[in-house]
Coordinates of C-alpha atoms in Angstrom, one line a residue:
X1 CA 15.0 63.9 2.4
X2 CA 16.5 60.9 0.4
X3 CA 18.0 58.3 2.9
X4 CA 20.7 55.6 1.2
X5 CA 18.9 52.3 2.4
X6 CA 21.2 49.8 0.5
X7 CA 25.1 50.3 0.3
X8 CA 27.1 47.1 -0.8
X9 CA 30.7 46.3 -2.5
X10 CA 30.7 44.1 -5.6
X11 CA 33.3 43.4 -7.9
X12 CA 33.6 43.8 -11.3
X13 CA 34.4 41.8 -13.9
X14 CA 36.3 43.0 -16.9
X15 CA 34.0 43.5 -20.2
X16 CA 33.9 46.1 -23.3
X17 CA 30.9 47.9 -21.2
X18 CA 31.3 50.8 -20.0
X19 CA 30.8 50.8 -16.0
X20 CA 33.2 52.8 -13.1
X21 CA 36.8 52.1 -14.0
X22 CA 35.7 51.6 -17.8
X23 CA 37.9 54.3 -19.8
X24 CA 36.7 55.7 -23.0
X25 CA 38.1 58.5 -25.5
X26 CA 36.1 61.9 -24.7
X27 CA 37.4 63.3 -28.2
X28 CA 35.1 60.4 -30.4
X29 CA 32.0 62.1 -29.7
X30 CA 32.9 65.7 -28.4
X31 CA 30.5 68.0 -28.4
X32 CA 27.6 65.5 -28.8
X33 CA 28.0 63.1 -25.4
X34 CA 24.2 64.2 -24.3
X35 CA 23.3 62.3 -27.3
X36 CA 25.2 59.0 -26.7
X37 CA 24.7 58.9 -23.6
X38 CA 22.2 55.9 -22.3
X39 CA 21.4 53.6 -19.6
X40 CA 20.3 50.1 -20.3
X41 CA 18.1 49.4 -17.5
X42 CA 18.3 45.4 -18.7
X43 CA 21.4 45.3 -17.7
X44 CA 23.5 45.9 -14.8
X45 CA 27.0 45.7 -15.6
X46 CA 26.3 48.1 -18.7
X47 CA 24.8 50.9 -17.7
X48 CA 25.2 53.7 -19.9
X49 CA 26.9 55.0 -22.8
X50 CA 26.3 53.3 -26.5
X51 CA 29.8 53.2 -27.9
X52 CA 32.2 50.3 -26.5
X53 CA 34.8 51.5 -23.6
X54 CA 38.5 50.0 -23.0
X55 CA 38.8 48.3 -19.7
X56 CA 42.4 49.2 -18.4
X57 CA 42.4 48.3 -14.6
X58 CA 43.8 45.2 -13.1
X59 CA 40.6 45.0 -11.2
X60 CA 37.8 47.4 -9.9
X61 CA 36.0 47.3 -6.6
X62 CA 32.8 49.4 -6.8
X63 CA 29.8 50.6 -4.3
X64 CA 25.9 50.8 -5.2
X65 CA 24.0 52.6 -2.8
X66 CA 20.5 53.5 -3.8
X67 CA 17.7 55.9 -1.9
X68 CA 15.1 53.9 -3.9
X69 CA 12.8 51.2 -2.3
X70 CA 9.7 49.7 -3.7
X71 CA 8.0 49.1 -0.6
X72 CA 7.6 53.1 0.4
X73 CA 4.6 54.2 -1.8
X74 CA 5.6 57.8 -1.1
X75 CA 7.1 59.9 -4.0
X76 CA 10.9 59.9 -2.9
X77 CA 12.3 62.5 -5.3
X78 CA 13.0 66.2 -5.4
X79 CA 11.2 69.1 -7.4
X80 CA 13.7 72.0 -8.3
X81 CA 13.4 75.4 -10.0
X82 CA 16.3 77.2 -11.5
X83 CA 16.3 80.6 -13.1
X84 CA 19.0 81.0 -16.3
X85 CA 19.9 84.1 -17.4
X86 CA 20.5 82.9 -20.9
X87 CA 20.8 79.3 -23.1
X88 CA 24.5 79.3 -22.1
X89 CA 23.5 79.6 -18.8
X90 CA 20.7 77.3 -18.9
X91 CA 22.5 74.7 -20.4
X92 CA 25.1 75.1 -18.0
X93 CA 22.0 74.0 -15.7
X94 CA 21.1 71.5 -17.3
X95 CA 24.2 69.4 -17.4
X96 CA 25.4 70.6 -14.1
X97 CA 25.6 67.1 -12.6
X98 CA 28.0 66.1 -15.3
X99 CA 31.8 66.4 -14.5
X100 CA 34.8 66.3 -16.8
X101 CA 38.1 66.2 -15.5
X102 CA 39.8 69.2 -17.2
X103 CA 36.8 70.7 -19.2
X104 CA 35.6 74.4 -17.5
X105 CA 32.3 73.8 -19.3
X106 CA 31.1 70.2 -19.4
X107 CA 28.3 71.2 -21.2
X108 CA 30.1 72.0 -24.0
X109 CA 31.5 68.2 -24.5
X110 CA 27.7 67.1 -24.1
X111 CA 25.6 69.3 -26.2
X112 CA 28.1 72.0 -27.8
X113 CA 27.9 70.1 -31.0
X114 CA 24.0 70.3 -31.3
X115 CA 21.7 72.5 -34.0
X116 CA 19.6 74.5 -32.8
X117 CA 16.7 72.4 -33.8
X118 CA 18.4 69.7 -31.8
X119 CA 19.1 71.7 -28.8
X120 CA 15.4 73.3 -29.2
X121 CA 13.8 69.7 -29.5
X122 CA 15.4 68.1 -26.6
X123 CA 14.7 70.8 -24.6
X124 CA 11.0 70.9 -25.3
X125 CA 11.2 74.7 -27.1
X126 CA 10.6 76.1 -30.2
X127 CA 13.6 76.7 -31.7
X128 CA 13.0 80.5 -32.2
X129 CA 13.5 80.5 -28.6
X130 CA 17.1 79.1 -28.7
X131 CA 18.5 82.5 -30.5
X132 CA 17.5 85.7 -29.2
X133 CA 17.4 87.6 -25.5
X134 CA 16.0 85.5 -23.6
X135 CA 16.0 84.6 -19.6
X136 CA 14.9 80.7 -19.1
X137 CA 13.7 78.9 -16.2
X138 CA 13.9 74.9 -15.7
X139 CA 11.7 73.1 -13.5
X140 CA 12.6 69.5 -12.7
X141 CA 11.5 66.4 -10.8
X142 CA 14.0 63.8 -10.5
X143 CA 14.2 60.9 -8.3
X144 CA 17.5 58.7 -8.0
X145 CA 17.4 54.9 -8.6
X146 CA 21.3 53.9 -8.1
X147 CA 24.6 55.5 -7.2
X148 CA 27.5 53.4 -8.4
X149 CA 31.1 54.4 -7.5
X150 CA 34.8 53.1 -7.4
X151 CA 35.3 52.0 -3.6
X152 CA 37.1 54.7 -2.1
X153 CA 40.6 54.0 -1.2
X154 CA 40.8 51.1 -3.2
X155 CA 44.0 51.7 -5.3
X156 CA 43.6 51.2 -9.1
X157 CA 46.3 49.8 -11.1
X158 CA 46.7 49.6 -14.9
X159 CA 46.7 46.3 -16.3
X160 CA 49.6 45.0 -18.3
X161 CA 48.3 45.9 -21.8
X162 CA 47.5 49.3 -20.8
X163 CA 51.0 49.9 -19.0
X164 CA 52.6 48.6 -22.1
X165 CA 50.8 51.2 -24.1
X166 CA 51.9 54.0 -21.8
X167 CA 55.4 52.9 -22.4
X168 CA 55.2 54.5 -25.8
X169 CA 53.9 57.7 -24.6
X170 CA 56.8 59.6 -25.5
X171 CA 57.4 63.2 -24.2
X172 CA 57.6 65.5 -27.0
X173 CA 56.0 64.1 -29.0
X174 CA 51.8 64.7 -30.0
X175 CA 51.2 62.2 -31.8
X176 CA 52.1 59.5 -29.1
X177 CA 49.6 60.6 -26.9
X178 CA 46.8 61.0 -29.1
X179 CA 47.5 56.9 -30.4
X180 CA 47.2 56.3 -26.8
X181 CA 43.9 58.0 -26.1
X182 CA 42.5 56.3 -29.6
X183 CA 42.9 52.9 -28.3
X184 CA 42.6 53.5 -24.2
X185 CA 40.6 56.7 -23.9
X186 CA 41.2 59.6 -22.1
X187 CA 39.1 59.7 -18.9
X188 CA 37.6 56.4 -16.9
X189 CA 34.3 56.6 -14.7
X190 CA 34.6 57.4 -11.4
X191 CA 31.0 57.4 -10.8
X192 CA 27.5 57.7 -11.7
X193 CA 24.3 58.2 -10.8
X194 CA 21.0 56.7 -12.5
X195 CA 17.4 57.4 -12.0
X196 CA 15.2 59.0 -14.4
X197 CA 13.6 63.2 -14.6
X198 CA 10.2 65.0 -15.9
X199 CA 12.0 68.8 -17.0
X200 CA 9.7 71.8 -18.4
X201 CA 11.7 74.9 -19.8
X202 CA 10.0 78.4 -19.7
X203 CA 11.2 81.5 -22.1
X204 CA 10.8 84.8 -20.8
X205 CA 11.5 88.1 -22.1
X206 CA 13.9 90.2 -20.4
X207 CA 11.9 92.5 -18.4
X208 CA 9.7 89.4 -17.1
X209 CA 12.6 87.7 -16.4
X210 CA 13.9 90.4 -14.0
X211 CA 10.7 90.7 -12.1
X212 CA 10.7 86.6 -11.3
X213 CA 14.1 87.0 -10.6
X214 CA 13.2 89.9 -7.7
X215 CA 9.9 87.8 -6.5
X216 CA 12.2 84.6 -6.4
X217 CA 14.5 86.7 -4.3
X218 CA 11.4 87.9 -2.2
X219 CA 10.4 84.2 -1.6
X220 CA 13.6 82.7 -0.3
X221 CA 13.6 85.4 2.2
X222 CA 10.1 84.5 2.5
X223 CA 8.4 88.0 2.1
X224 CA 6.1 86.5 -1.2
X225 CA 4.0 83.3 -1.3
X226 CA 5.2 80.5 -3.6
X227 CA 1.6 81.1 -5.3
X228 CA 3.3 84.6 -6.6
X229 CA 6.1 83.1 -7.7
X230 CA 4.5 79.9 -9.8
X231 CA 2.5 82.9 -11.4
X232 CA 5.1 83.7 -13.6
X233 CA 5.6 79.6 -15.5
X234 CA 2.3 80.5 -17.2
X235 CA 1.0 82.1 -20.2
X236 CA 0.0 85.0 -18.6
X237 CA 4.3 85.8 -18.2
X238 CA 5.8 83.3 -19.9
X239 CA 7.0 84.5 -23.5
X240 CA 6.8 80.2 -24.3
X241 CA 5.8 77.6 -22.0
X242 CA 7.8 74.4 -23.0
X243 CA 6.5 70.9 -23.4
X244 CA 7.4 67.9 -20.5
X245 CA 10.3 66.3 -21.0
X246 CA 11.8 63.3 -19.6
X247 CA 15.7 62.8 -19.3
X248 CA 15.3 59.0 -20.7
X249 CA 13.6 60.1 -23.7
X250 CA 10.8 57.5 -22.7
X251 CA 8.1 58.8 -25.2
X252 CA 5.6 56.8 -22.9
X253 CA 6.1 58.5 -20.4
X254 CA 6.3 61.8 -21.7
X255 CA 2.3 61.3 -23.0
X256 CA 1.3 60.5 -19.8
X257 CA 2.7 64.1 -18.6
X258 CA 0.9 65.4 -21.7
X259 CA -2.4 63.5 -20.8
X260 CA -2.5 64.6 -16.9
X261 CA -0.1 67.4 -16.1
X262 CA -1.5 70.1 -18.3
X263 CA -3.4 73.8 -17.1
X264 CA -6.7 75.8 -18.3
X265 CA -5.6 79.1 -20.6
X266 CA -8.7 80.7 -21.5
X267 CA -9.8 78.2 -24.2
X268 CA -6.5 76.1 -24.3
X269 CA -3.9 74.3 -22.2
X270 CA -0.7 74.6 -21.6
X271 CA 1.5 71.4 -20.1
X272 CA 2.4 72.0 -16.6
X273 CA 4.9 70.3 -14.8
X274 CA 4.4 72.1 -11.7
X275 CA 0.5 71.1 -11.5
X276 CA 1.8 68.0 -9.2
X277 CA 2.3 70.6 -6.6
X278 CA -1.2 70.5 -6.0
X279 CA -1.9 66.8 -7.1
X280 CA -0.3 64.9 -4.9
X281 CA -2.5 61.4 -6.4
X282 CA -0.8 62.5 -9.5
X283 CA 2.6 62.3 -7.8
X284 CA 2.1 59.2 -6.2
X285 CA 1.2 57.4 -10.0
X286 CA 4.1 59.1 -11.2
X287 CA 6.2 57.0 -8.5
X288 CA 5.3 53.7 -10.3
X289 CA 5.9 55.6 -13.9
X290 CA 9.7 57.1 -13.0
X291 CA 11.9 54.2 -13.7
X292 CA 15.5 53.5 -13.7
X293 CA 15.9 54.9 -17.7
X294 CA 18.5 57.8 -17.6
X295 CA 22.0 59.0 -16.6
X296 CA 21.2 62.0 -14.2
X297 CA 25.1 62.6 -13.3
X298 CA 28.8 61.0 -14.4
X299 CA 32.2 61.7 -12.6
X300 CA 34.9 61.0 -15.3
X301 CA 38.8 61.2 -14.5
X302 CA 41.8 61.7 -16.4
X303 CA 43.9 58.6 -17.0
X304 CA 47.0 60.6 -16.4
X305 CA 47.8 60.1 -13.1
X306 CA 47.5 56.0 -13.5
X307 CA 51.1 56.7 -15.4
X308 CA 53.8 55.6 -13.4
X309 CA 56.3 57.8 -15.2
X310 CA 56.7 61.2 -14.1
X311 CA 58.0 62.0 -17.4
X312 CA 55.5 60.1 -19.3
X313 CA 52.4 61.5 -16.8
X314 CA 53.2 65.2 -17.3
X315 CA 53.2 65.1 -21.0
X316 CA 50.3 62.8 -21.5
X317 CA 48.5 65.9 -18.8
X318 CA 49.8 68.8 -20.8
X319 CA 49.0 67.2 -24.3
X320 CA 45.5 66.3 -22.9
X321 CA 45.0 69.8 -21.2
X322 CA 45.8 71.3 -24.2
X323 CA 43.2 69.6 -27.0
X324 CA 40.3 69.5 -23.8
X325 CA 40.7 73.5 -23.9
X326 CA 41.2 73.2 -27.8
X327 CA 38.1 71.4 -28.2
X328 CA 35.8 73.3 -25.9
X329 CA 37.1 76.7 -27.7
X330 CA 36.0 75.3 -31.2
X331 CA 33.4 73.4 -30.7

């Protein structure tokens, strides 16, 4: 279990970075956020995104907590396995971590905009196995760096150039709103979480995927052995056995998973995520390998209710409601 060993309060100084408190305009890159997003591991006031955000708080008081310590030598990390019952579904998944004040389906501002080649490539898949009936399942092994969030209870206050731009917010009228968002965004960071993830995605057909989905059920009641189950994310039931992945896109990383973490077929091999189940030396390299490279999960809030105008706040909300739910309908 993942202890927090480190928990301090540091504040923040104003910059274009985007940190928590750093507001940026969801709308510039909806529908293709997975792609933009980043984490600069040289730098720890800027740790993610790659397109400038507005800073519109007075000040900003965050907390870093982190599980991670060099000195343990033990993996400290968590494998998990979770069956999708199709890509909408397993992208869903995938992006679960990532919240979006007023979007019902985050996903959809991260990845809705992608081709299927895109989708297909980041997700380690042919991309004849992003179209059709298919049941997926994702197996993951992440392991947290840093948590960084606004102090709770710390009030946040706009500063005087953004109040001034609220004041012409006018209600009734679109186009105010949207000439607010343009120049002071739409949602700020609450928080976020950094770390870095090997992910493999398996393809089954429909009738395979209903029998893992029963011995799956049979395990967690503890009636099969885990052996049964790991059966199925081969060959032998997969329909398509996905290549290693890792969140950060760290290409160096991702051949060492293709040098070590691969299975016999027959006369070929297949990558295999799940082979450090039974290699824990393998697991304890990777330990030194998983850096600090990736956004694992973001908490980002609507700027409305910094307005201190009722009038002003309810409009801003309706007009922003209206072009999230817009934009996750057409994208």
């Amino acid at each position: 279990m993942l202890r927090w060993l480190i928990c301090f309060m540091v504040l923040v100084n104003t910059r274009a970075d985007v940190h928590v408190g750093g507001a940026l305009n969801i709308f510039s890159h909806f529908g293709n956020l997975g792609a933009v997003i980043k984490v600069n591991p040289h730098n720890t006031a800027s740790r993610f995104f790659d397109h400038e955000s507005v800073d519109v708080f007075e000040e900003v008081l965050e907390t870093r907590s982190s599980p991670y310590t060099f000195e343990n030598p033990k993996f400290n990390g968590h494998f998990r396995m979770q069956l999708c019952d199709n890509l909408e579904h397993l992208q869903q998944v995938y992006f679960r971590s990532y919240y979006i004040e007023g979007i019902e389906k985050p996903w959809k501002a991260l990845a809705g905009g992608w081709t299927s080649a895109v989708l297909a490539r980041h997700l380690g898949l042919n991309s004849t196995f992003v179209a059709g009936n298919y049941g997926y399942g994702l197996v993951r092994l992440s392991r947290v760096y840093e948590l960084v969030r606004l102090t709770p209870h710390m009030g946040l206050r706009l500063n005087n150039w953004t109040a001034e731009r609220t004041e012409l917010v006018i209600p009734g009228q679109v186009g105010s709103v949207l000439a607010f968002i343009q120049q002071s965004g739409s949602h700020y960071v609450n928080s976020y979480t950094t770390g870095n993830s090997l992910y493999q995605v398996y393809a089954f057909t429909p009738v395979v995927y209903k029998e893992l989905k029963i011995e799956m059920h049979y395990y967690e009641v503890r009636k099969v052995s885990l052996g049964r189950v790991l059966s199925f994310f081969s060959p032998w039931r997969a329909e398509y056995v996905g290549l290693i992945r890792s969140s950060s896109g760290n290409s160096s990383l991702e051949q060492w998973a293709s040098n070590y973490l691969f299975s016999r077929f027959i006369m070929f091999s297949y990558p295999n995520l799940l082979k450090l189940y039974v290699r824990p030396d393998l697991l304890q390299e990777l330990n030194y390998r998983l850096g600090n490279d990736a956004l694992l999960s973001v908490d980002m809030r609507s700027l409305a209710p910094l307005i201190r105008d009722s009038g002003k706040r309810h409009w801003f909300q309706e007009v922003l409601d209206n072009h999230l739910k817009l934009w996750e309908l057409n994208v």
